[in-house]
mmCIF file of C-alpha atoms in Angstrom:
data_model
loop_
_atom_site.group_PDB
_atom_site.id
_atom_site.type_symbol
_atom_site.label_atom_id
_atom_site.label_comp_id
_atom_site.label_asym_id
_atom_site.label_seq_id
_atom_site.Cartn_x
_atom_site.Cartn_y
_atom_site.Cartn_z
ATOM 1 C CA UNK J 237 205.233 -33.927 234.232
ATOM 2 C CA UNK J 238 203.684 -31.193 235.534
ATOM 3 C CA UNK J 239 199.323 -31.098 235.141
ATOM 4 C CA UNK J 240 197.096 -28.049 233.721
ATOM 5 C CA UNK J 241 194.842 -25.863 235.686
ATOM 6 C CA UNK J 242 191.782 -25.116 233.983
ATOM 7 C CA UNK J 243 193.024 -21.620 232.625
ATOM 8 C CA UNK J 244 195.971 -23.268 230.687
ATOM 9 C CA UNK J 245 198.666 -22.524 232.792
ATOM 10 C CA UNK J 246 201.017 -25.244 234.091
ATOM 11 C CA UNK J 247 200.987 -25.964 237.911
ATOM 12 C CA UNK J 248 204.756 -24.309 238.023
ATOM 13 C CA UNK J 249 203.678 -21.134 235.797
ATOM 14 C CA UNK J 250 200.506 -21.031 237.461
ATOM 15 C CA UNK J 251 202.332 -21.221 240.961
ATOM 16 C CA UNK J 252 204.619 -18.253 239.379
ATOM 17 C CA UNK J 253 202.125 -16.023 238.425
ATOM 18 C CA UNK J 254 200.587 -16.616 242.595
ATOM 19 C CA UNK J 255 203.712 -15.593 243.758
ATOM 20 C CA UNK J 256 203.730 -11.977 242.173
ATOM 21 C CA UNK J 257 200.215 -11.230 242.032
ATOM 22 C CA UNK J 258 199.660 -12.701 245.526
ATOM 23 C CA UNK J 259 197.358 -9.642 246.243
ATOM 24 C CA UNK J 260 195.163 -10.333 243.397
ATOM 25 C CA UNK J 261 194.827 -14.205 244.298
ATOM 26 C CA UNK J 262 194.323 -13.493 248.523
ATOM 27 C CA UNK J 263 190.445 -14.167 249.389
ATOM 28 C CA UNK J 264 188.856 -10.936 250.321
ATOM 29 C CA UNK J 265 189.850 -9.643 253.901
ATOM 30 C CA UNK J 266 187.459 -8.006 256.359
ATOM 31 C CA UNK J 267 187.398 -4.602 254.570
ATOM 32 C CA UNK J 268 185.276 -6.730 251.541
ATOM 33 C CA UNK J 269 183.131 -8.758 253.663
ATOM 34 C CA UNK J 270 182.129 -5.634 256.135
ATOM 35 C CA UNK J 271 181.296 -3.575 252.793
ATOM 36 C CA UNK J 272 179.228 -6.501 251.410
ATOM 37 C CA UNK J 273 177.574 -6.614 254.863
ATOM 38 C CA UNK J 274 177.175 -2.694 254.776
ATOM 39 C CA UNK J 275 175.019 -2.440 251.527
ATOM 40 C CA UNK J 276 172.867 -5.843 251.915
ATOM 41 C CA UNK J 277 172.089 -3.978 255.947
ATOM 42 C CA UNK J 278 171.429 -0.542 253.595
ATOM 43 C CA UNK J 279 169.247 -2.858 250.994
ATOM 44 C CA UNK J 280 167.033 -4.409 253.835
ATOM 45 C CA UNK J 281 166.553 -1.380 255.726
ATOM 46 C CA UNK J 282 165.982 0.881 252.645
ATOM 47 C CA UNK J 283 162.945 -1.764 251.146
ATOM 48 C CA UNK J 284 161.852 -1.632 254.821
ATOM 49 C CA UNK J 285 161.678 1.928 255.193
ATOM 50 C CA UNK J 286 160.326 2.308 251.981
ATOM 51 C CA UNK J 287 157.252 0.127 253.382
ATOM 52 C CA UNK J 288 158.214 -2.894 250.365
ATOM 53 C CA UNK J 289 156.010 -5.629 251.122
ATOM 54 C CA UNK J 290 155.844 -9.394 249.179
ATOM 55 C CA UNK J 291 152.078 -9.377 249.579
ATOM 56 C CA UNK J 292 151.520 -5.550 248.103
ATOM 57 C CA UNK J 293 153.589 -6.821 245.376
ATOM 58 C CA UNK J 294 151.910 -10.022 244.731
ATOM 59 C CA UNK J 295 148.492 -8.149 244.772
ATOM 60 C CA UNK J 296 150.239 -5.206 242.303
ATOM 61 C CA UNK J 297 151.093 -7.758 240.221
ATOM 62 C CA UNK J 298 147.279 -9.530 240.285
ATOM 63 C CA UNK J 299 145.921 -5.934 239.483
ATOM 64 C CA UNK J 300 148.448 -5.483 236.352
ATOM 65 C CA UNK J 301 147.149 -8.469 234.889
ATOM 66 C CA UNK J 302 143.300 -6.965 235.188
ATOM 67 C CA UNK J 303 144.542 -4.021 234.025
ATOM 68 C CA UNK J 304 146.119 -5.800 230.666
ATOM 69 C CA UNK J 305 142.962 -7.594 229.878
ATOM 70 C CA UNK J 306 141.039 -4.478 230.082
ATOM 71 C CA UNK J 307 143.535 -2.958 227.550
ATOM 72 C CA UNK J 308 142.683 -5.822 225.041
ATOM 73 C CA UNK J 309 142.267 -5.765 221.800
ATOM 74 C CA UNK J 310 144.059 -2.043 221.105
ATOM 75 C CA UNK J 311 141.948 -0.069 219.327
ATOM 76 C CA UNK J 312 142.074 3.595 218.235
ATOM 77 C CA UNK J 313 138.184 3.907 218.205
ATOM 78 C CA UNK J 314 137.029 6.299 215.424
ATOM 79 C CA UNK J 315 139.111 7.301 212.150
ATOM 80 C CA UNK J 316 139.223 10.763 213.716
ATOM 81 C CA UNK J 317 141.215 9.327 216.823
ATOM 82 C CA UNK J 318 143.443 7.828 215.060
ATOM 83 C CA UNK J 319 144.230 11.210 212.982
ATOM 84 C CA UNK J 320 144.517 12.813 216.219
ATOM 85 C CA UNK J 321 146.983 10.430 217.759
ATOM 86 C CA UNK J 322 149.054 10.362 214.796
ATOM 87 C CA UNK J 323 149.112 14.504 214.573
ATOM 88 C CA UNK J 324 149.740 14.149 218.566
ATOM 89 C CA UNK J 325 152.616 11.515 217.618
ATOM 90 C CA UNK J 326 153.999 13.596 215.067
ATOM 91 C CA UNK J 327 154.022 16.522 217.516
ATOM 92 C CA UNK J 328 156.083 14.578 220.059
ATOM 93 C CA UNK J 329 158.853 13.541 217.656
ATOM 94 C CA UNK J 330 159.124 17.437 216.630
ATOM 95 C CA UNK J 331 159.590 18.620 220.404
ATOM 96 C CA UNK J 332 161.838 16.337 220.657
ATOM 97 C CA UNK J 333 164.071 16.757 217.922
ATOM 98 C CA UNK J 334 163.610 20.681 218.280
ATOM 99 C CA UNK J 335 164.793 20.923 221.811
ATOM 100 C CA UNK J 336 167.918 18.219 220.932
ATOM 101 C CA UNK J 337 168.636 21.306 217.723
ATOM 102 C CA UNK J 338 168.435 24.124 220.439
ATOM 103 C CA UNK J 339 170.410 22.417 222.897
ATOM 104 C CA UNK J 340 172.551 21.451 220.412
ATOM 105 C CA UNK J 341 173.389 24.713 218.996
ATOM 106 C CA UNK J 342 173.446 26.210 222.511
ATOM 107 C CA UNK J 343 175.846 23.724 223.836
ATOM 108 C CA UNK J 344 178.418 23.650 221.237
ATOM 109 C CA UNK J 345 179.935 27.293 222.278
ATOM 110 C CA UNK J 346 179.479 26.850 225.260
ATOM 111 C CA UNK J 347 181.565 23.412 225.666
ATOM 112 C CA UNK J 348 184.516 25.036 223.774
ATOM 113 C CA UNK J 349 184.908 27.442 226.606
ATOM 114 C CA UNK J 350 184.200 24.685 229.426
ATOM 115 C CA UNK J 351 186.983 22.828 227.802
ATOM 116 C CA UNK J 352 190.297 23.020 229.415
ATOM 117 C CA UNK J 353 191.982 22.991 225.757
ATOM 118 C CA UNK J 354 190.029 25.743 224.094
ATOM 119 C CA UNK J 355 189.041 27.857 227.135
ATOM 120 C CA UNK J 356 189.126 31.146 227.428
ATOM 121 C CA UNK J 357 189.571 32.182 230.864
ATOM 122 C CA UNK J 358 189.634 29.937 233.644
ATOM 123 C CA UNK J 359 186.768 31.872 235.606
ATOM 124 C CA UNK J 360 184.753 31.418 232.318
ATOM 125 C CA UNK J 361 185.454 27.782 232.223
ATOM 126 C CA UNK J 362 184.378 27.139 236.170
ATOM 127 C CA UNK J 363 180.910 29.154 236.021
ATOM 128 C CA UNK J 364 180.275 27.140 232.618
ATOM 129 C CA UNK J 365 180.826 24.169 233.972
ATOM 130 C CA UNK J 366 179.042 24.944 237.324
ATOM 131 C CA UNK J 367 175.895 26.159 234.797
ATOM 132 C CA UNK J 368 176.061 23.154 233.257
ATOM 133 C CA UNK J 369 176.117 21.289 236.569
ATOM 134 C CA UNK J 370 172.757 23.198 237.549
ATOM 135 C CA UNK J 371 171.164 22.616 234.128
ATOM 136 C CA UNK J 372 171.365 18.824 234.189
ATOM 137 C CA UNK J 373 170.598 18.656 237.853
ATOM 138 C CA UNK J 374 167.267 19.512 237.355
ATOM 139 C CA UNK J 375 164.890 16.604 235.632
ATOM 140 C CA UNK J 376 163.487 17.304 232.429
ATOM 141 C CA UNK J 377 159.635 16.849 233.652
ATOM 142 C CA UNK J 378 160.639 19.554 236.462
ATOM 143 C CA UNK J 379 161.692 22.306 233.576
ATOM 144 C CA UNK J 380 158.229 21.385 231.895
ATOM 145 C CA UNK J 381 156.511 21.720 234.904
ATOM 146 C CA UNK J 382 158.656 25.124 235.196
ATOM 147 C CA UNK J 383 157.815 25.970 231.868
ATOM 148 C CA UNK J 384 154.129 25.296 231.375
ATOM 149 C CA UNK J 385 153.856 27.657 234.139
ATOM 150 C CA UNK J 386 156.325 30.378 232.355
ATOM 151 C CA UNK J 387 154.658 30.082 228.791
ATOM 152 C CA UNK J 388 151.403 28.309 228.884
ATOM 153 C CA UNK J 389 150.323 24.752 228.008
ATOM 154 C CA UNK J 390 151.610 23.677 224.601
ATOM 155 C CA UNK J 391 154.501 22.018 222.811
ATOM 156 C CA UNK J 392 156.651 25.703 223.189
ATOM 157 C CA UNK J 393 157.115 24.587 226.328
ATOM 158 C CA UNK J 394 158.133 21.332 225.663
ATOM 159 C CA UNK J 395 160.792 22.310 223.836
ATOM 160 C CA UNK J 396 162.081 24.983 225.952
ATOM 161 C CA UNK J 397 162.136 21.662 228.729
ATOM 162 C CA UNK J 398 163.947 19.799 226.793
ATOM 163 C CA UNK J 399 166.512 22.387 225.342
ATOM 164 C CA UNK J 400 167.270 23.511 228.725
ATOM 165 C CA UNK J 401 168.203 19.944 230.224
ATOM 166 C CA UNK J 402 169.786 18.760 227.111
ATOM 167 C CA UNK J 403 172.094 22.012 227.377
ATOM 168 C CA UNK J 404 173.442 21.257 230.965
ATOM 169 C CA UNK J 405 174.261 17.036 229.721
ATOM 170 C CA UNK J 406 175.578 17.825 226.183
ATOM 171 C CA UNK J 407 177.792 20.632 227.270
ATOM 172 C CA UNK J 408 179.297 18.356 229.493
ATOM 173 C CA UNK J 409 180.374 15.305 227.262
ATOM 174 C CA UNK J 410 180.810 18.036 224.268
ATOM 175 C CA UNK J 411 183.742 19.519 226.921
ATOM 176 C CA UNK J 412 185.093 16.303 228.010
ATOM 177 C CA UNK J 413 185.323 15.399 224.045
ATOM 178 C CA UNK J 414 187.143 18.265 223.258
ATOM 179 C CA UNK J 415 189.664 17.668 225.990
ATOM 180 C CA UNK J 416 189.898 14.058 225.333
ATOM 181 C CA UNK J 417 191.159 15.205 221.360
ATOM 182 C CA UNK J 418 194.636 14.649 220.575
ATOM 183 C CA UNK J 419 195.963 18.282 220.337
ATOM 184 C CA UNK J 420 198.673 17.312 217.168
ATOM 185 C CA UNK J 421 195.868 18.235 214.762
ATOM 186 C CA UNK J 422 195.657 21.837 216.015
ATOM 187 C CA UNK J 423 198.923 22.101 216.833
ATOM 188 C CA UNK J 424 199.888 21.431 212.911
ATOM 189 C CA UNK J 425 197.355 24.262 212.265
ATOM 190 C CA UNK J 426 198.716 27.046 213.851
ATOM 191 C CA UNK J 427 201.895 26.019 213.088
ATOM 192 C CA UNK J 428 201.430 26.502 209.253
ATOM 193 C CA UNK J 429 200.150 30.645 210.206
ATOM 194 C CA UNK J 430 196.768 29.885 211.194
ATOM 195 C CA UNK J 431 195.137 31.395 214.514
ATOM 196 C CA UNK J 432 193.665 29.793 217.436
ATOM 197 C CA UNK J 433 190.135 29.637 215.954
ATOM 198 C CA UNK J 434 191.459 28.072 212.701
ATOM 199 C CA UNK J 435 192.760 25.290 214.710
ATOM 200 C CA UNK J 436 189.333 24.672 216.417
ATOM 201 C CA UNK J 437 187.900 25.211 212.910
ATOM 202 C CA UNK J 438 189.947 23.345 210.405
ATOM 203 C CA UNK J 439 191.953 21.319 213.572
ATOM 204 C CA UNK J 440 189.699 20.351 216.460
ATOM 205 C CA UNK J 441 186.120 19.974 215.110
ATOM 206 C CA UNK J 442 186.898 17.609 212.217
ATOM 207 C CA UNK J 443 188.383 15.507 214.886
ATOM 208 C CA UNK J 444 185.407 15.289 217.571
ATOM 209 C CA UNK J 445 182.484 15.757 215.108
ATOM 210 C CA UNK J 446 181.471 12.088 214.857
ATOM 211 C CA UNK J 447 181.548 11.749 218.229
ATOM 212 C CA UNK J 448 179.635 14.952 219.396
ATOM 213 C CA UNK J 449 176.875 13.593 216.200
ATOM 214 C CA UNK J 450 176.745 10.379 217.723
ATOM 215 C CA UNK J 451 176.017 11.748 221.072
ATOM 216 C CA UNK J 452 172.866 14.078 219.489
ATOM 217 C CA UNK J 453 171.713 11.354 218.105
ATOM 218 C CA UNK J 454 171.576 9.613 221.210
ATOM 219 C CA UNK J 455 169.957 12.639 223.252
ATOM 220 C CA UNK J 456 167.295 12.509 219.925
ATOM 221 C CA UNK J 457 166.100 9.050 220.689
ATOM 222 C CA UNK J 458 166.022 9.775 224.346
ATOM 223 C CA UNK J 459 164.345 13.140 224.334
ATOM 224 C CA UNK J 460 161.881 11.315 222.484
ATOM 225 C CA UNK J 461 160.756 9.088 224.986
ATOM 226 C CA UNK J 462 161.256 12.721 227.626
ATOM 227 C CA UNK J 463 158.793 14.483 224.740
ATOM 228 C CA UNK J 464 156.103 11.746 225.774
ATOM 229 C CA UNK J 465 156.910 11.920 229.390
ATOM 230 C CA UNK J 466 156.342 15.891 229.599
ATOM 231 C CA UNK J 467 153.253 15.779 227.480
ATOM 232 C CA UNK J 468 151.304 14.640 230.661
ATOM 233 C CA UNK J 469 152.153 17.809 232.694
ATOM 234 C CA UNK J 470 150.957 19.771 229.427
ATOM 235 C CA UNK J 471 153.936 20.481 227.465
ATOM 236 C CA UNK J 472 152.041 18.866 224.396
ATOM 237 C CA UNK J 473 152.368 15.768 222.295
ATOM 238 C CA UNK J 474 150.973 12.561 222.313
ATOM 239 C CA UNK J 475 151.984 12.501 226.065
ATOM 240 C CA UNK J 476 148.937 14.574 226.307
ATOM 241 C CA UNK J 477 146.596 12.058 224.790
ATOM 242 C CA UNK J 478 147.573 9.400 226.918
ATOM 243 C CA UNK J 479 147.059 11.513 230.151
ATOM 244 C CA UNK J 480 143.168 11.736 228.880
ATOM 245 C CA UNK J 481 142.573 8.203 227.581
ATOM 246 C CA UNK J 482 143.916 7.272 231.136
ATOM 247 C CA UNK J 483 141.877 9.364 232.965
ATOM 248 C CA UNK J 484 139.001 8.526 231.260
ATOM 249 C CA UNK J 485 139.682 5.011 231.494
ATOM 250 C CA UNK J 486 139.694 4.275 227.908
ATOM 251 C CA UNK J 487 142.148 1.007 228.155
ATOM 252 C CA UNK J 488 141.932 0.289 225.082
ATOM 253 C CA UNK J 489 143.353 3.305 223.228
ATOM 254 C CA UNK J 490 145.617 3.749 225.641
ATOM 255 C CA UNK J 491 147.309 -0.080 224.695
ATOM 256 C CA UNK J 492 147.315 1.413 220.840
ATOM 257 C CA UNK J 493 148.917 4.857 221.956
ATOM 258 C CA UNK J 494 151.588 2.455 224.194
ATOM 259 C CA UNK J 495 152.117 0.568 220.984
ATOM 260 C CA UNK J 496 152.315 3.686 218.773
ATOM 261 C CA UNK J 497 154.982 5.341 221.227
ATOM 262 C CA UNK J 498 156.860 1.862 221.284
ATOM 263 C CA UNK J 499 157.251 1.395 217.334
ATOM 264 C CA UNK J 500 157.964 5.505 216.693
ATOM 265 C CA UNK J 501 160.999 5.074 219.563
ATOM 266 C CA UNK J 502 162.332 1.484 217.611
ATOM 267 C CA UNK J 503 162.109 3.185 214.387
ATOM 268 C CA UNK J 504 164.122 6.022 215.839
ATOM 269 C CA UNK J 505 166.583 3.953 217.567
ATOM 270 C CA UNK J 506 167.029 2.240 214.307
ATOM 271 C CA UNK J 507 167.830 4.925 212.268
ATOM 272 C CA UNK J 508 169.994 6.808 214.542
ATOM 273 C CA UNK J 509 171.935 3.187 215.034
ATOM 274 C CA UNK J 510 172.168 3.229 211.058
ATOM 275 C CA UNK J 511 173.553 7.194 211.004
ATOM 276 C CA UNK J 512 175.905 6.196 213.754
ATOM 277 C CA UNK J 513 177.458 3.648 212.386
ATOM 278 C CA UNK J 514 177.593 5.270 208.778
ATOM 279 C CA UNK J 515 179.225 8.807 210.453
ATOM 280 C CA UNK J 516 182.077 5.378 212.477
ATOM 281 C CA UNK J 517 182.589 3.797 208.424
ATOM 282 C CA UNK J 518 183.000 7.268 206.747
ATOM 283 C CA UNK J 519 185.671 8.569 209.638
ATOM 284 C CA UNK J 520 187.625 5.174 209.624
ATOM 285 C CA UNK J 521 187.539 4.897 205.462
ATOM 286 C CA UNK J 522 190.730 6.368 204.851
ATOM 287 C CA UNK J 523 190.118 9.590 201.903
#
């Protein structure tokens, strides 16, 4: 009687199934073990060009914990503060769900004609594409940086920042949504009389909206955290207060701002999970 191998297989099927994947079951040849040698060579010579040393790290580590115990207990100091932070916190949470609206309504056009499905002309579709390439290649504290400079210090700019990145990244997975549709939709469209842009309309959209939602969600929560980010260059927000408590050395209110930021981005995150998952139950209930 033939034994068991620990996947459940018999010795004879398990002996089978060798025999026609023997490519899968081989041990690595040299190709494997010279790549695996390759990036551990890259690793060690990367950390030791970087200058990466144990005992910087050790002593890093030695200052971070100083550095804690000056930032307890969190405090927000006067009742004034504290209305100042929260106006500065509110102000975050609008750049950031401004610049996600912009880029939202300035990427949705746009992606229908960097779609290969919905296109226009091809020459339209490769300089969209290659704009949206440019857009995103840039970081999001660069275009404040950019900005600031362009408009003045102030949230104005933070939005701009964000709208501007968030156009280049949402294009791109709006486009690659539309292609990835299943064409049947629009297809039954214009064949009961109606037009190309009745089958994006009535066809198309009402297939990929939940998806392109759930991705703006998404770009919300994370422009949120960008919206704090930028604030320290001067693009506004409580990003801005936490720049000045830090160079003043106030360790204190900077622990409370760190908390502040941390429960506004969970509350976020929570509430675009809940919308997200609400927009998934309402497309799967059947009308």
């Amino acid at each position: 009687m033939s034994g068991m191998d620990s996947s459940g297989y018999s010795d004879i099927e398990s002996a089978a199934l060798r025999a026609r994947c023997a490519s899968v079951f081989k041990p690595p040849g040299w190709t494997g073990r010279l790549l695996v040698v390759a990036m551990l060579t890259l690793l060690v010579f990367g950390l030791w060009h970087l200058g990466f040393s144990a005992t910087r790290f050790l002593n890093g580590l030695s200052s971070l914990g100083k550095l804690v115990v000056l930032m307890m207990p969190p405090e927000w100091g006067s009742s004034t503060n504290l209305l100042r932070f929260l106006m500065s916190l509110a102000q975050t949470v609008a750049i950031a769900m401004l610049g996600t609206l912009l880029a939202t309504t300035v990427a949705l056009p746009l992606s229908l004609i960097a779609a290969r499905n919905t296109t226009v002309s091809q020459i339209l579709r490769f300089f969209t594409r290659r704009g949206f390439d440019t857009l995103r290649g840039v970081d999001t504290l660069v275009w404040a940086l950019v900005w600031v400079n362009v408009v003045g210090l102030g949230p104005f700019a933070g939005v701009l920042a964000i709208a501007i990145s968030d156009i280049g990244s949402l294009g791109k997975l709006f486009s690659e949504a539309i292609e990835a549709s299943d064409q049947r939709s629009v297809e039954g469209v214009t064949a009961s009389g109606g037009g190309k842009l009745h089958g994006i309309r009535f066809g198309l959209l009402p297939q990929v909206a939940p998806v392109l939602i759930g991705q703006c969600l998404y770009f919300f929560e994370s422009n949120t955290r960008s919206a704090t980010i930028i604030g320290i260059v001067g693009a506004g927000g409580i990003g801005l207060e936490l720049s000045e408590m830090i160079r003043t050395l106030e360790w204190q209110k900077v622990a409370f701002l760190i908390i502040l930021i941390l429960i506004t981005v969970s509350i976020i995150d929570r509430l675009s999970t809940l919308l997200r998952t609400a927009i998934a139950g309402s497309k799967a209930t059947p009308n």
